[in-house]
CSV table of C-alpha atoms and ligand atoms in Angstrom, one decimal:
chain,number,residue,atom,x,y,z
Z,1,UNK,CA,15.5,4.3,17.0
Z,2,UNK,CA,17.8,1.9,18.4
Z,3,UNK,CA,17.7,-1.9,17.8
Z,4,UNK,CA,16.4,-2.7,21.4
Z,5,UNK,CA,13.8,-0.8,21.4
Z,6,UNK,CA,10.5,-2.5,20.4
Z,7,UNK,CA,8.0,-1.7,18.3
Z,8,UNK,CA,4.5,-0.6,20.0
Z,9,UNK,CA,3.4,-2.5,17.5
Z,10,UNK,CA,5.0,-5.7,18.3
Z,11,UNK,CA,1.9,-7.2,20.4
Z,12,UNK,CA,0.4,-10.9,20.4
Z,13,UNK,CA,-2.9,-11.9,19.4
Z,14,UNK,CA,-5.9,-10.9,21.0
Z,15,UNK,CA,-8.7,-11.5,18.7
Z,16,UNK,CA,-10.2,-14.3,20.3
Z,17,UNK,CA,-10.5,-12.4,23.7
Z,18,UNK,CA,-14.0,-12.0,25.1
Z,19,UNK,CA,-14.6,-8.2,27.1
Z,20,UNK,CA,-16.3,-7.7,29.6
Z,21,UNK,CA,-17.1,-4.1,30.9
Z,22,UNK,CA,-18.2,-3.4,34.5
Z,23,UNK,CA,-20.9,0.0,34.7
Z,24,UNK,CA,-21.1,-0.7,30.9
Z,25,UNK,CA,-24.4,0.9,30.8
Z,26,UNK,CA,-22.9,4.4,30.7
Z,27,UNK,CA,-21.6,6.6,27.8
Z,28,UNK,CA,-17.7,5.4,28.2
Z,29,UNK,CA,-18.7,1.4,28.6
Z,30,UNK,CA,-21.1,1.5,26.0
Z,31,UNK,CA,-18.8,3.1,23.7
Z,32,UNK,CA,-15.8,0.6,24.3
Z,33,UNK,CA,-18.4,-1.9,24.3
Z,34,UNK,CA,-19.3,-0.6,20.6
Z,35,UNK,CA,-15.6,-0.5,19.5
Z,36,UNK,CA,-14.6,-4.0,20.7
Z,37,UNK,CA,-17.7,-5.5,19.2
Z,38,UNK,CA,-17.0,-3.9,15.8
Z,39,UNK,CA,-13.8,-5.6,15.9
Z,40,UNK,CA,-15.1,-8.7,16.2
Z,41,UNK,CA,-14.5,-9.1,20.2
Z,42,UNK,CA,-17.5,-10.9,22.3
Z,43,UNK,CA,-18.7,-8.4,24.8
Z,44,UNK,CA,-20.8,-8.2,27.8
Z,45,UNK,CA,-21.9,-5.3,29.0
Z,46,UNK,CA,-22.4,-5.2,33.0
Z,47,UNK,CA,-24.5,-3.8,35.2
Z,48,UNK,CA,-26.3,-3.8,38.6
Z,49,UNK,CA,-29.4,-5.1,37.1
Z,50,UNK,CA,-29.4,-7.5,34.1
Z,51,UNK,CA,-31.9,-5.4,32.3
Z,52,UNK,CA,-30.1,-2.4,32.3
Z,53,UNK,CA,-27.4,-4.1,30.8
Z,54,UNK,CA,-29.3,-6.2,28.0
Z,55,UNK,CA,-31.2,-2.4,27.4
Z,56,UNK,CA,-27.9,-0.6,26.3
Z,57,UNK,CA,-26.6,-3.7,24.6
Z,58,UNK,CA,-29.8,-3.6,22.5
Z,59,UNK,CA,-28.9,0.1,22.0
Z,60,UNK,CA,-25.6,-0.5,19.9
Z,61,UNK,CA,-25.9,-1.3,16.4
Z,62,UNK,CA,-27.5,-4.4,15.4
Z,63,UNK,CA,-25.8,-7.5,15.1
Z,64,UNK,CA,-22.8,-6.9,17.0
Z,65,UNK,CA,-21.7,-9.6,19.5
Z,66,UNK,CA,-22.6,-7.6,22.6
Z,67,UNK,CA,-25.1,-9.1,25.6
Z,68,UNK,CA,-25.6,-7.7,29.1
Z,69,UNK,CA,-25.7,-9.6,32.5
Z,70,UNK,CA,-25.1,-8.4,35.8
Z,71,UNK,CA,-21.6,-7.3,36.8
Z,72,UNK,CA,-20.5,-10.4,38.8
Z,73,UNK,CA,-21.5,-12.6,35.4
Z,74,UNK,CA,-19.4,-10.0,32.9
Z,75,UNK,CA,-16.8,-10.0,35.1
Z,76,UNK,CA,-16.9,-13.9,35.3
Z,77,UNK,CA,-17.3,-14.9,32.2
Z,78,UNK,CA,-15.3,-12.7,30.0
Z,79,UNK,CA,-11.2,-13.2,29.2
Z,80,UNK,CA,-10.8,-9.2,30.1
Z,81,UNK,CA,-12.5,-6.6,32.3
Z,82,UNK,CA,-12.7,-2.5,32.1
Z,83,UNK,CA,-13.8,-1.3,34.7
Z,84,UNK,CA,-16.2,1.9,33.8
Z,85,UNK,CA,-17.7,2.6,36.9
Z,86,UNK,CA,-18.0,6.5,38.5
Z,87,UNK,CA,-15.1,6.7,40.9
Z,88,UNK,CA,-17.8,7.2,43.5
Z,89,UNK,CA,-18.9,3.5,42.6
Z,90,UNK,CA,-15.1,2.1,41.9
Z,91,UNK,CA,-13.6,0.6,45.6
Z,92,UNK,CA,-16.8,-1.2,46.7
Z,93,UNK,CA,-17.9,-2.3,43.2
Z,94,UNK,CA,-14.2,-4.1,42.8
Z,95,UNK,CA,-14.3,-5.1,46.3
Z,96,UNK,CA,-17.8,-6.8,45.7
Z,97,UNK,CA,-15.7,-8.8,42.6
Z,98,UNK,CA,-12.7,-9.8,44.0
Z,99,UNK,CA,-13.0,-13.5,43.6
Z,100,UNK,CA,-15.0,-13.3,40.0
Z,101,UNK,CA,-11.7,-11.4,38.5
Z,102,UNK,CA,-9.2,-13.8,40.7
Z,103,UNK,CA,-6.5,-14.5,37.8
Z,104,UNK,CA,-7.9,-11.7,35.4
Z,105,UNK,CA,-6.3,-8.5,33.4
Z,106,UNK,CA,-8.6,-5.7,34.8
Z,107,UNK,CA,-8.4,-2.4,33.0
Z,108,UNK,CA,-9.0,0.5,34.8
Z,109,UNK,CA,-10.5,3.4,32.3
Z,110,UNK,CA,-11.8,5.9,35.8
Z,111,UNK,CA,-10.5,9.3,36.2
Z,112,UNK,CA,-10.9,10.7,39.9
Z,113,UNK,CA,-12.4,14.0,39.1
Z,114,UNK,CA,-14.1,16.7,40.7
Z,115,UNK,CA,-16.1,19.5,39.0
Z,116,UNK,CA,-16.8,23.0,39.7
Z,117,UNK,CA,-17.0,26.3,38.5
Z,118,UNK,CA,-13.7,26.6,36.6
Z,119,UNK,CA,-14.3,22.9,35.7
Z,120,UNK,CA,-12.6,19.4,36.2
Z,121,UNK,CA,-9.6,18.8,38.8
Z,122,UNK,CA,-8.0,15.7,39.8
Z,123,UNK,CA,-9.4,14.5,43.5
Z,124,UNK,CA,-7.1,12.9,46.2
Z,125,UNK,CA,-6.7,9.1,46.3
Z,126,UNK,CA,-5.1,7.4,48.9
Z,127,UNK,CA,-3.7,4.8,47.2
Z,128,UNK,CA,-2.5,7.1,44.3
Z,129,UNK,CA,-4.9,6.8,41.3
Z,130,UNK,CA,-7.7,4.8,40.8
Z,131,UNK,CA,-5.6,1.8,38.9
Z,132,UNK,CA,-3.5,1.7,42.0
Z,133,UNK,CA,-6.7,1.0,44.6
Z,134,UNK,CA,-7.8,-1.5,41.5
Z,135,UNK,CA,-4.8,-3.0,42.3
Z,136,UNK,CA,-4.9,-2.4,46.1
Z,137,UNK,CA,-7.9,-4.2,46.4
Z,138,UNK,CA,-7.8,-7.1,43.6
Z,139,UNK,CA,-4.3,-8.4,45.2
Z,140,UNK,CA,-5.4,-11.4,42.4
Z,141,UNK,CA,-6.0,-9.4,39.4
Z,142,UNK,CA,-3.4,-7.7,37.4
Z,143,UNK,CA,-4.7,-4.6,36.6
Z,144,UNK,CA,-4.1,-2.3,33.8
Z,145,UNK,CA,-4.9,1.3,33.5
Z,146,UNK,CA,-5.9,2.4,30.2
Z,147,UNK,CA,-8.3,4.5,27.7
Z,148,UNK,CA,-8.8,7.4,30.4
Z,149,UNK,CA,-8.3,9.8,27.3
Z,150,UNK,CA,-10.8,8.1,25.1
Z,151,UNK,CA,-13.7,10.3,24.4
Z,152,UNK,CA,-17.0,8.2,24.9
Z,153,UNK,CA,-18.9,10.6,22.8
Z,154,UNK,CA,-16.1,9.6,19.8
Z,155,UNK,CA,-16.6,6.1,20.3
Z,156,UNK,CA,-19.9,6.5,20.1
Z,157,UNK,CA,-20.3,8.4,17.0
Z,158,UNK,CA,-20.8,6.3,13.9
Z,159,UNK,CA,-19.2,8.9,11.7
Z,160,UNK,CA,-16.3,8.8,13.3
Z,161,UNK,CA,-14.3,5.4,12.2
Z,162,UNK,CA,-11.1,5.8,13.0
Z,163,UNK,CA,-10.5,6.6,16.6
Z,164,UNK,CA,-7.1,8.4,15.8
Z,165,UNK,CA,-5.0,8.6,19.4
Z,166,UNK,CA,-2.9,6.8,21.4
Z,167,UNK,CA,-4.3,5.0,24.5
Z,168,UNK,CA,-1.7,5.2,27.2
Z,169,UNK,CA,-1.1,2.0,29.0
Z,170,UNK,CA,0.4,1.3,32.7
Z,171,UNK,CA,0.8,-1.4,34.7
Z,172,UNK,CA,3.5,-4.1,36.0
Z,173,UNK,CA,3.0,-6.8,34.0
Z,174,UNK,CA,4.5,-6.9,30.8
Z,175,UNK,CA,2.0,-9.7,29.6
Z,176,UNK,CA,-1.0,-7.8,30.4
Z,177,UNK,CA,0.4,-4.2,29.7
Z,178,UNK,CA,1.2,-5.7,26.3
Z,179,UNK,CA,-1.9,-7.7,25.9
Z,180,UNK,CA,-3.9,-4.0,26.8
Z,181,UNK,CA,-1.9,-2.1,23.9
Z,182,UNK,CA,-3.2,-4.8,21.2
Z,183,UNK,CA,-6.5,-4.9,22.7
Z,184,UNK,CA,-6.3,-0.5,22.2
Z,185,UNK,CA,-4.9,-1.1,18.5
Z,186,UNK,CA,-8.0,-3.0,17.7
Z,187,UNK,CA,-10.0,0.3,17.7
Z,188,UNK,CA,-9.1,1.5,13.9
Z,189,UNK,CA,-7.0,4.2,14.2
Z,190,UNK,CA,-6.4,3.6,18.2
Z,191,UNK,CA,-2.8,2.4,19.1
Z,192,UNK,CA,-1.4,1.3,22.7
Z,193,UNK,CA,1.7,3.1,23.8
Z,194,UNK,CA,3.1,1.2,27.4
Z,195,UNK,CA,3.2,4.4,29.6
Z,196,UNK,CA,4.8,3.2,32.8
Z,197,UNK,CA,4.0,1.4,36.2
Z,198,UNK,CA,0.7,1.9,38.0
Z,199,UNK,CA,2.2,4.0,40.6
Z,200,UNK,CA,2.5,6.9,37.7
Z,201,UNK,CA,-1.1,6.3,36.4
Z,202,UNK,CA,-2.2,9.2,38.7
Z,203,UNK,CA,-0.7,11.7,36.9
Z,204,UNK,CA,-2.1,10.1,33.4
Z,205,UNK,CA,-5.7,9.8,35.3
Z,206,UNK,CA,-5.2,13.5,36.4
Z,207,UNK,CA,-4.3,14.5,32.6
Z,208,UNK,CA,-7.9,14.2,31.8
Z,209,UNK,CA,-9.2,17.3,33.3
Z,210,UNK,CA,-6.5,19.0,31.2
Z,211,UNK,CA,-8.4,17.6,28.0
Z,212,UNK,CA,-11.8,18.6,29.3
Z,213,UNK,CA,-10.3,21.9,29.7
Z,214,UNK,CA,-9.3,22.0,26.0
Z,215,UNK,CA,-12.3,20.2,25.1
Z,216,UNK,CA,-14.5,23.2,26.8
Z,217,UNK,CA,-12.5,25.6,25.1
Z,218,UNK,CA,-12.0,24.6,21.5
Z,219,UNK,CA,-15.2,22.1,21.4
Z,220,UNK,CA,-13.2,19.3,20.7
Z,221,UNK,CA,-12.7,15.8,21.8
Z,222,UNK,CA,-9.2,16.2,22.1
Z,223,UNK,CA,-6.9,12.4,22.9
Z,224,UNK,CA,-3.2,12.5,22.8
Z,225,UNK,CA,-0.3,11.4,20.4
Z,226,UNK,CA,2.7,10.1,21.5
Z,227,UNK,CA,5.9,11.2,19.2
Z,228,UNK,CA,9.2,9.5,17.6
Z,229,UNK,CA,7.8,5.8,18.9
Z,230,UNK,CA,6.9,3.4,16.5
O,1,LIG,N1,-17.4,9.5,29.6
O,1,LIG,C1,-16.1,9.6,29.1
O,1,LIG,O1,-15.9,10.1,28.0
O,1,LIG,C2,-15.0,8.9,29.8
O,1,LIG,C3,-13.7,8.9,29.2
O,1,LIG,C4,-12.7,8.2,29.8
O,1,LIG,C5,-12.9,7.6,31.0
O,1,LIG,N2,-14.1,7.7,31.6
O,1,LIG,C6,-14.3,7.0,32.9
O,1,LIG,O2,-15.2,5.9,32.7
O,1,LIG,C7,-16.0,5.8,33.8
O,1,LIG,C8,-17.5,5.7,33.3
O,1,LIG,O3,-17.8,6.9,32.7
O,1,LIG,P1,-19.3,7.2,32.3
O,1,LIG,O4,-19.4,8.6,31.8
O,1,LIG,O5,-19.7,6.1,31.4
O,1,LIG,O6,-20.0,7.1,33.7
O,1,LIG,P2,-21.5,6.9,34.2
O,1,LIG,O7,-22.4,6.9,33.0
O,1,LIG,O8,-21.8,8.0,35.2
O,1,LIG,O9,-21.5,5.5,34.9
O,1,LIG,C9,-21.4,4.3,34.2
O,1,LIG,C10,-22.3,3.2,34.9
O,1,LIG,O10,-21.8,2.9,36.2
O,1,LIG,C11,-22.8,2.4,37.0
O,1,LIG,N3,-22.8,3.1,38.3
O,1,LIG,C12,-23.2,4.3,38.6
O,1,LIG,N4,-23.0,4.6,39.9
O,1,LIG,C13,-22.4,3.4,40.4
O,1,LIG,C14,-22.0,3.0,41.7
O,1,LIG,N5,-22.1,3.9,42.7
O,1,LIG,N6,-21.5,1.8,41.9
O,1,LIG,C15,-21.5,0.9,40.8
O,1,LIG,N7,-21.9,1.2,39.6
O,1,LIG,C16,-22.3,2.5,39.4
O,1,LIG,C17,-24.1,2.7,36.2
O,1,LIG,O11,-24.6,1.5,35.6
O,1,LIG,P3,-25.8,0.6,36.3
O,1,LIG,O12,-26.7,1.6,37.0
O,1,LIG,O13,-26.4,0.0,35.1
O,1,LIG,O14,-25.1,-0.3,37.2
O,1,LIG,C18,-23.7,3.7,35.1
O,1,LIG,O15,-24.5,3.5,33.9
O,1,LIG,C19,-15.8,7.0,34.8
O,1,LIG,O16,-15.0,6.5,35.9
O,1,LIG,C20,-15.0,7.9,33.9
O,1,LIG,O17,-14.0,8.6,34.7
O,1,LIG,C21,-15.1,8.3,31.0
């Protein structure tokens, strides 16, 4: 390792950073949700209707700091956002937030798949990836992708406590990338690893119907490590 190079573990303190988690009613929000609460992070989980939301907040384990509210409210009132929408849900419901995340780190966790009979495939975007329409469309937002290789059914499980992968983080903000990687190495066993610029989060996105391929095939929940950094 040479001197310049810094440590991926050379992040600032996010501790006191409140989450909130837009379509965190579904497996992959309510598992982050889980996560981040176990660590001690205020979370709200968002939804289109409040009582969806409060519902799966009242499904994680009791006594973590996790309420629900309607998307505009999580994405207003919380420090961060993760976007955990389908991509079928992901232009309009960032277009309907633009001024509540005005000035905010968005992550962007959506992978732009397709299914079929030989499985998942990455689908077209015309602004690249999904991170890079985030972007397109919250012009006031910086916006991180990350956690697109994070199995919701691990961070879920309450056997499993160490999440032990690397999230991959991209975006171009160093601030925000860097704030993103501590946020990931809050998840025991979880650390960040800056990845690049959004405009190579397609292929990164696209990566994840490679792991649902090895996932179908070995019945795994595969994530990725990242060698010689660190
Ligand atoms: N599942 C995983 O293991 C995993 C891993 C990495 C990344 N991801 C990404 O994370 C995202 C969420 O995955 P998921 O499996 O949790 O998805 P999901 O359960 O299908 O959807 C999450 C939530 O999004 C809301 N939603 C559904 N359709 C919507 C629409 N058209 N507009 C706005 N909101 C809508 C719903 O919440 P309300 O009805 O309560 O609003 C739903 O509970 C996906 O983009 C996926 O690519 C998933």
């Amino acid at each position: 390792m040479t001197q310049q190079q810094r440590s991926p573990y050379d992040l600032p303190d996010v501790s006191g950073l409140s989450i909130g988690i837009l379509g965190g009613t579904g497996d992959q929000g309510k598992g982050l949700a889980r996560r981040f609460a176990l660590a001690g992070h205020q979370v709200i989980i968002g939804s289109r209707k409040a009582e969806r939301a409060q519902q799966a907040a009242d499904s994680l384990d009791a006594g973590l700091p996790v309420r629900g509210a309607e998307n505009p409210v999580a994405a207003s009132e919380a420090d961060v956002v993760i976007v955990a929408v389908p991509w079928d849900g992901h232009k309009a419901t960032l277009e309907s937030l633009r001024t509540e995340l005005a000035g905010k780190i968005v992550i962007d966790c959506v992978n732009p798949l397709g299914f079929d009979k030989q499985g998942a495939y990455p689908l077209p975007v015309e602004e690249g990836s999904a991170a890079g329409q985030a972007a397109s469309v919250l012009t006031e937002s910086k916006v991180v992708g990350a956690f697109h290789h994070v199995s919701a059914v691990v961070l879920l499980d309450p056997q499993v406590e160490r999440v032990d992968l690397d999230v991959l983080v991209l975006g171009d903000d160093r601030e925000a990338t860097d704030t993103v990687q501590a946020l990931a190495g809050r998840i025991p066993g979880a650390r960040g690893v800056y990845a690049g610029r959004l405009r190579n989060a397609s292929q990164v996105e696209a990566f994840t119907a490679n792991l649902i391929s090895v996932n179908r095939r070995y019945r795994a929940h595969a994530g990725i490590r990242i060698t010689d950094v660190g």
